[in-house]
Every structure is written in structure tokens, then in C-alpha cells.
XYZ file of C-alpha atoms in Angstrom:
312
model
C -5.390 22.269 18.475
C -6.870 19.598 20.756
C -10.340 20.287 19.425
C -9.052 19.838 15.864
C -7.484 16.572 16.787
C -10.718 15.465 18.393
C -12.726 16.435 15.395
C -10.328 14.536 13.111
C -10.699 11.428 15.148
C -14.514 11.691 15.125
C -14.599 12.132 11.357
C -12.269 9.193 10.977
C -14.674 7.033 12.945
C -17.518 8.193 10.663
C -15.182 7.421 7.690
C -14.705 3.837 8.788
C -18.484 3.282 9.030
C -18.997 4.888 5.561
C -16.133 2.836 4.078
C -17.594 -0.398 5.284
C -21.146 0.617 4.243
C -19.842 1.639 0.783
C -18.139 -1.751 0.479
C -21.346 -3.466 1.382
C -23.368 -1.518 -1.238
C -20.898 -1.823 -4.084
C -18.129 -4.338 -3.370
C -17.275 -4.778 -7.078
C -15.449 -1.399 -7.101
C -12.846 -2.327 -4.564
C -12.216 -6.007 -5.242
C -9.049 -7.286 -6.876
C -9.279 -6.609 -10.549
C -11.947 -3.906 -9.992
C -11.774 -0.173 -10.960
C -9.656 0.754 -7.929
C -7.060 -1.938 -8.766
C -6.307 -2.603 -5.047
C -3.760 -5.246 -5.920
C -1.616 -2.219 -7.016
C -3.034 0.876 -5.381
C -3.516 -0.720 -1.911
C -0.895 -3.441 -1.811
C 1.917 -1.225 -2.919
C 1.103 2.461 -3.060
C -1.224 2.839 -0.058
C 0.730 0.656 2.325
C 3.953 2.357 1.287
C 2.363 5.720 1.823
C 1.175 4.804 5.299
C 4.644 3.758 6.471
C 6.429 6.610 4.708
C 4.034 9.127 6.179
C 4.361 7.634 9.638
C 8.109 7.796 9.468
C 8.172 11.400 8.337
C 5.701 12.514 11.024
C 7.667 10.713 13.722
C 9.778 13.316 15.531
C 12.755 10.984 16.228
C 14.661 13.775 18.005
C 12.057 13.537 20.811
C 13.025 9.966 21.522
C 16.030 11.177 23.447
C 14.144 13.577 25.733
C 13.007 10.780 28.121
C 15.659 8.166 27.314
C 17.074 8.046 30.836
C 13.980 6.564 32.492
C 15.042 2.985 31.536
C 12.784 1.179 34.110
C 9.625 2.953 32.870
C 10.427 2.193 29.202
C 11.159 -1.449 29.956
C 7.884 -1.843 31.821
C 5.791 -0.367 28.969
C 7.595 -2.158 26.059
C 7.641 -5.599 27.851
C 3.948 -5.204 28.814
C 2.984 -4.026 25.239
C 5.020 -6.443 23.105
C 5.457 -9.445 25.381
C 2.868 -9.746 28.250
C -0.053 -8.365 26.235
C 0.143 -10.888 23.302
C 1.048 -13.727 25.650
C -2.001 -13.037 27.844
C -4.211 -12.727 24.803
C -2.964 -16.119 23.470
C -3.741 -17.793 26.778
C -7.157 -16.244 26.933
C -7.864 -17.452 23.361
C -7.118 -20.993 24.278
C -10.173 -20.783 26.493
C -12.256 -19.032 23.896
C -11.330 -21.572 21.262
C -14.013 -23.978 22.606
C -16.761 -21.318 22.261
C -18.861 -20.786 19.108
C -17.183 -17.378 18.471
C -15.984 -17.039 14.820
C -12.396 -18.457 14.685
C -11.213 -15.638 12.372
C -12.360 -12.959 14.761
C -10.367 -14.764 17.484
C -7.339 -14.830 15.218
C -7.903 -11.121 14.612
C -7.983 -10.644 18.431
C -4.483 -12.259 18.598
C -3.248 -9.867 16.018
C -4.493 -6.945 18.122
C -2.280 -8.171 20.963
C 0.769 -8.222 18.682
C 0.311 -4.573 17.518
C 2.599 -1.764 18.489
C 1.260 1.262 20.415
C -0.136 4.284 18.503
C 1.988 7.414 18.341
C -0.995 9.872 18.921
C -3.861 8.729 21.180
C -1.705 7.508 24.177
C 0.277 10.794 24.111
C -2.778 12.961 23.777
C -4.604 11.275 26.683
C -1.536 11.277 28.871
C -1.170 15.056 28.210
C -4.837 15.621 28.917
C -4.484 14.066 32.353
C -1.150 15.933 32.941
C 0.916 12.777 33.142
C 4.509 12.143 32.061
C 4.128 13.385 28.393
C 7.841 12.868 27.536
C 7.711 9.267 28.600
C 4.456 8.812 26.621
C 6.107 10.304 23.534
C 9.193 8.125 23.848
C 7.347 4.822 24.446
C 4.652 5.432 21.738
C 7.278 6.420 19.207
C 9.744 3.707 20.251
C 7.002 1.073 20.377
C 5.940 2.027 16.842
C 9.516 1.780 15.786
C 9.889 -1.700 17.184
C 6.600 -2.677 15.491
C 7.985 -1.873 11.999
C 11.716 -2.449 12.621
C 11.657 -5.386 10.160
C 10.570 -3.002 7.430
C 13.786 -1.764 5.639
C 11.745 1.273 4.491
C 11.845 2.614 8.001
C 15.519 3.361 7.816
C 14.963 5.276 4.718
C 12.226 7.277 6.414
C 14.462 8.390 9.256
C 17.214 9.380 6.813
C 14.748 11.295 4.596
C 13.336 13.195 7.652
C 16.821 14.258 8.789
C 17.332 16.049 5.450
C 13.915 17.742 5.218
C 13.352 18.383 8.891
C 13.321 22.154 8.481
C 10.860 21.964 5.686
C 8.559 19.673 7.646
C 8.561 21.997 10.672
C 7.914 25.018 8.522
C 5.205 23.643 6.244
C 3.618 21.211 8.787
C 2.100 18.765 6.257
C -1.309 17.247 7.205
C 0.228 13.778 8.141
C -2.928 12.798 10.067
C -5.330 13.553 7.299
C -3.127 11.819 4.715
C -2.811 8.630 6.889
C -6.477 8.622 7.649
C -7.513 8.991 3.967
C -5.187 6.170 2.888
C -6.218 4.000 5.767
C -9.913 4.440 4.804
C -9.068 3.296 1.276
C -7.442 0.172 2.677
C -10.372 -0.565 4.927
C -12.844 -0.024 2.062
C -11.110 -2.423 -0.351
C -10.561 -4.989 2.370
C -14.352 -5.093 3.057
C -15.103 -5.080 -0.684
C -13.306 -8.454 -0.872
C -15.386 -9.610 2.172
C -18.798 -8.670 0.850
C -18.072 -10.064 -2.601
C -17.207 -13.450 -1.197
C -20.404 -15.498 -0.563
C -18.496 -18.018 1.576
C -17.829 -15.572 4.383
C -20.527 -15.182 6.961
C -20.106 -12.984 10.093
C -22.639 -13.845 12.755
C -23.859 -11.043 15.080
C -23.329 -13.254 18.168
C -19.594 -13.447 17.563
C -19.336 -9.684 16.849
C -21.161 -8.754 20.087
C -19.004 -11.124 22.106
C -15.824 -9.727 20.573
C -16.905 -6.202 21.353
C -17.603 -7.174 25.080
C -14.223 -9.112 25.197
C -12.279 -6.002 23.839
C -13.963 -3.763 26.418
C -13.046 -6.260 29.102
C -9.422 -6.555 27.956
C -9.003 -2.851 27.880
C -10.363 -2.244 31.351
C -8.561 -5.235 32.824
C -5.139 -4.311 31.387
C -5.545 -0.651 32.388
C -6.292 -1.785 35.943
C -3.395 -4.263 35.914
C -0.895 -1.606 34.751
C -2.287 0.797 37.437
C -1.794 -1.806 40.187
C 1.777 -2.781 39.125
C 2.856 0.797 38.661
C 1.492 2.116 42.018
C 3.070 -0.446 44.256
C 5.189 1.146 47.027
C 8.431 -0.188 45.571
C 7.653 0.432 41.889
C 9.676 3.628 41.759
C 7.133 5.294 39.437
C 5.584 8.789 40.105
C 1.821 9.326 39.524
C 2.686 11.049 36.270
C 4.653 7.990 35.158
C 1.699 5.791 36.046
C -0.550 7.766 33.697
C 1.837 7.261 30.794
C 2.113 3.594 31.625
C -1.656 3.117 31.724
C -2.215 4.578 28.255
C 1.003 3.553 26.468
C 0.874 -0.087 27.644
C -2.706 -0.776 26.594
C -3.264 1.169 23.386
C -2.729 -0.349 19.964
C -1.960 1.272 16.668
C -4.601 1.099 13.854
C -2.520 3.308 11.502
C 0.287 0.719 11.505
C -1.802 -2.297 12.278
C -4.018 -2.314 9.173
C -1.130 -2.054 6.676
C 0.711 -4.774 8.596
C -2.245 -7.106 8.362
C -2.647 -6.271 4.659
C 0.964 -7.381 4.134
C 1.037 -10.424 6.473
C -2.324 -11.748 5.265
C -2.115 -10.584 1.673
C -4.632 -12.520 -0.457
C -6.235 -14.208 2.497
C -9.974 -14.563 2.082
C -10.593 -13.916 5.774
C -8.475 -10.818 5.984
C -11.446 -8.482 6.716
C -12.612 -10.691 9.570
C -9.125 -10.783 11.006
C -9.100 -6.935 10.795
C -12.479 -6.517 12.649
C -11.062 -6.800 16.293
C -8.488 -4.086 15.495
C -11.095 -1.857 13.966
C -13.215 -2.262 17.126
C -10.226 -1.897 19.567
C -9.204 1.461 18.132
C -12.392 3.450 19.021
C -12.821 1.516 22.256
C -9.400 2.686 23.492
C -10.148 6.285 22.592
C -13.652 6.123 24.182
C -12.504 4.485 27.368
C -9.502 6.784 27.643
C -11.567 9.858 27.140
C -14.101 8.775 29.687
C -11.433 7.957 32.265
C -9.412 11.095 31.840
C -11.181 13.118 34.602
C -10.992 10.163 37.103
C -7.318 9.477 36.456
C -6.450 13.216 36.494
C -8.213 13.559 39.887
C -6.311 10.597 41.253
C -2.930 11.916 39.972
C -3.484 15.365 41.418
C -4.511 13.963 44.837
C -1.449 11.726 44.923
C 0.908 14.499 43.885
C -0.518 16.744 46.638
C -0.069 13.860 49.117
C 3.504 13.465 48.157
C 4.160 17.236 48.714
C 2.485 17.163 52.116
C 4.520 14.177 53.308
C 7.838 15.499 51.999
C 9.964 16.664 54.931
C 10.871 20.379 55.055
C 14.521 21.398 55.094
């Protein structure tokens, strides 16, 4: 199951590259008014499908399994939806005086405002052996907070309640559906970019944004580790693992449709989307690379706790 999930993510990365390359080669297909009619198929059908599919695949009954760990949930949600965007905003005030493309910087700010993903943070936490229940709760609840303003979400939860048995029996390919629709959104977004001669993305800005995103990821993972391992934090090593991944990961699946809605018709939408498109593979890459190290730390800490625990 884990191998299939990994393969799906790898193919999705390839799909992103192909979607952008296809948009570069033939942008006229996916522009507004073109054969794909993105002003209808993307703006309404694709975006609605993403949110509807996300709502159906979200196992809301699992939100209660870790509900009692209030301190852990508050730490993750405040870090993700308050500290993260505020820190990015302050950082961007310094970067505003640099020659980096201003729309890429705006895109970096939108990354900070995104909710956590439901999948990658949970998968990486489980791979390490951390507090999976807490990861499930905070990823799902964070995503819920991210789209709470969408009235459709309420409908999704209601619908899932009535077709829960069917969903568990048939197990529809939610991941494949979301990925396919998402690739269509990415493709049409970049068709608009490449068909607009006034937009120019310089390689210098792109390389710097890539470096900045790597730095942000590592810095925030280290910061959450330091805060959650203080002697008076009250968090277990397993809790720390969930905190590291859930607090620093951002959702591409919900993020791209949100940008499509908020910046509908904006000529620089694709540039604003670039940092999120970069952040997504970076978080998976860094997380995967760090899994053995974090797992080794957690196991050693858990053994240390057992050895120091007094015998009765």
C-alpha cells in the first residue's frame, strides 16, 4: 500500500512537469476560450470536484480519535495557520528589496497561508512511528479550517455520512481523481501564462525561490523540533514527530483550487502558483530523506524514557 502511494506521488510529480511542458508547447488549447473551455471546466467543474472529492475522502470519524490532546492540536494549528504565515510575511518584507520577481514573492506568502495536507504528513509520521492519530487529526482538522469558508464543505460531510458504507466497500480512487483534476488545473493555468507575452519569469528569481523554500522547510522543522522537545513541553517523542510534519507541510490539493478561486482572472496566477508547486515536492523529498534520522532519534528517546522510569 505504501509502495502504491509512493508510486502515485512520483507519477504526479512527472504529471506536473508534463502539464507545464504541454502548456508551453501548445498554450492555445488551455487558455480561456480555447478548446478546453477552462472558464467553465476548471473554474466550476474541476474546482468543485477537488473540494467534493476531498470532503468525501476525509474520514471525519477519525477526527475524534485524538481529540483529547488539546495542547498538541493547539500547537500545530497555531504554528501552521498563525505563526507560519506571519513569519513568512516578515521575511518577505526583507526580500521585497531584492530583485526577486514580486509575483513569486506573493506566491510564497500564499504558501504560508495554506492548510496542511491530509496525506503526506500522516504518511511520513506513520513511517517514523510517531503519533499517527494526532497527525490524522491535525491534518484533517487543518484542512477543514482551510476551507471552512466554503459552504460546500458542510454538504460534503453530510453526503459522506449517508454513503459511508458504500465508500468503505468500494474504496473509490480519491487520490487518482484529485491528481488528475489538479493536473488539468495546473495545465490550464500555465497555458494562460505562456500565451501572455507580458509575463517573464527570470531564472534567477526561480533559483532563489527554490533555495528559500528549502531553507524555510528546514528552519521550521528545526524550530518545531526545538519547541516540542523542551523539558516542560509535555510532548512525547511520538508527538514531536507528528508536530514536525503536520506543522510544516502545506496542501497542494486544496491550495491550487483556492488560488484559482481567489486570483480568478489574474494574469499572474501561474507565477503566484509556482512557490506552492515547488513547496509540495520539497516537503515530500525532505520528509522522506529525514525519516530514518527522525525515527532513530525517536526510538533512542523512547528507550531512554523506559530506562529512566522507576520500577514499582
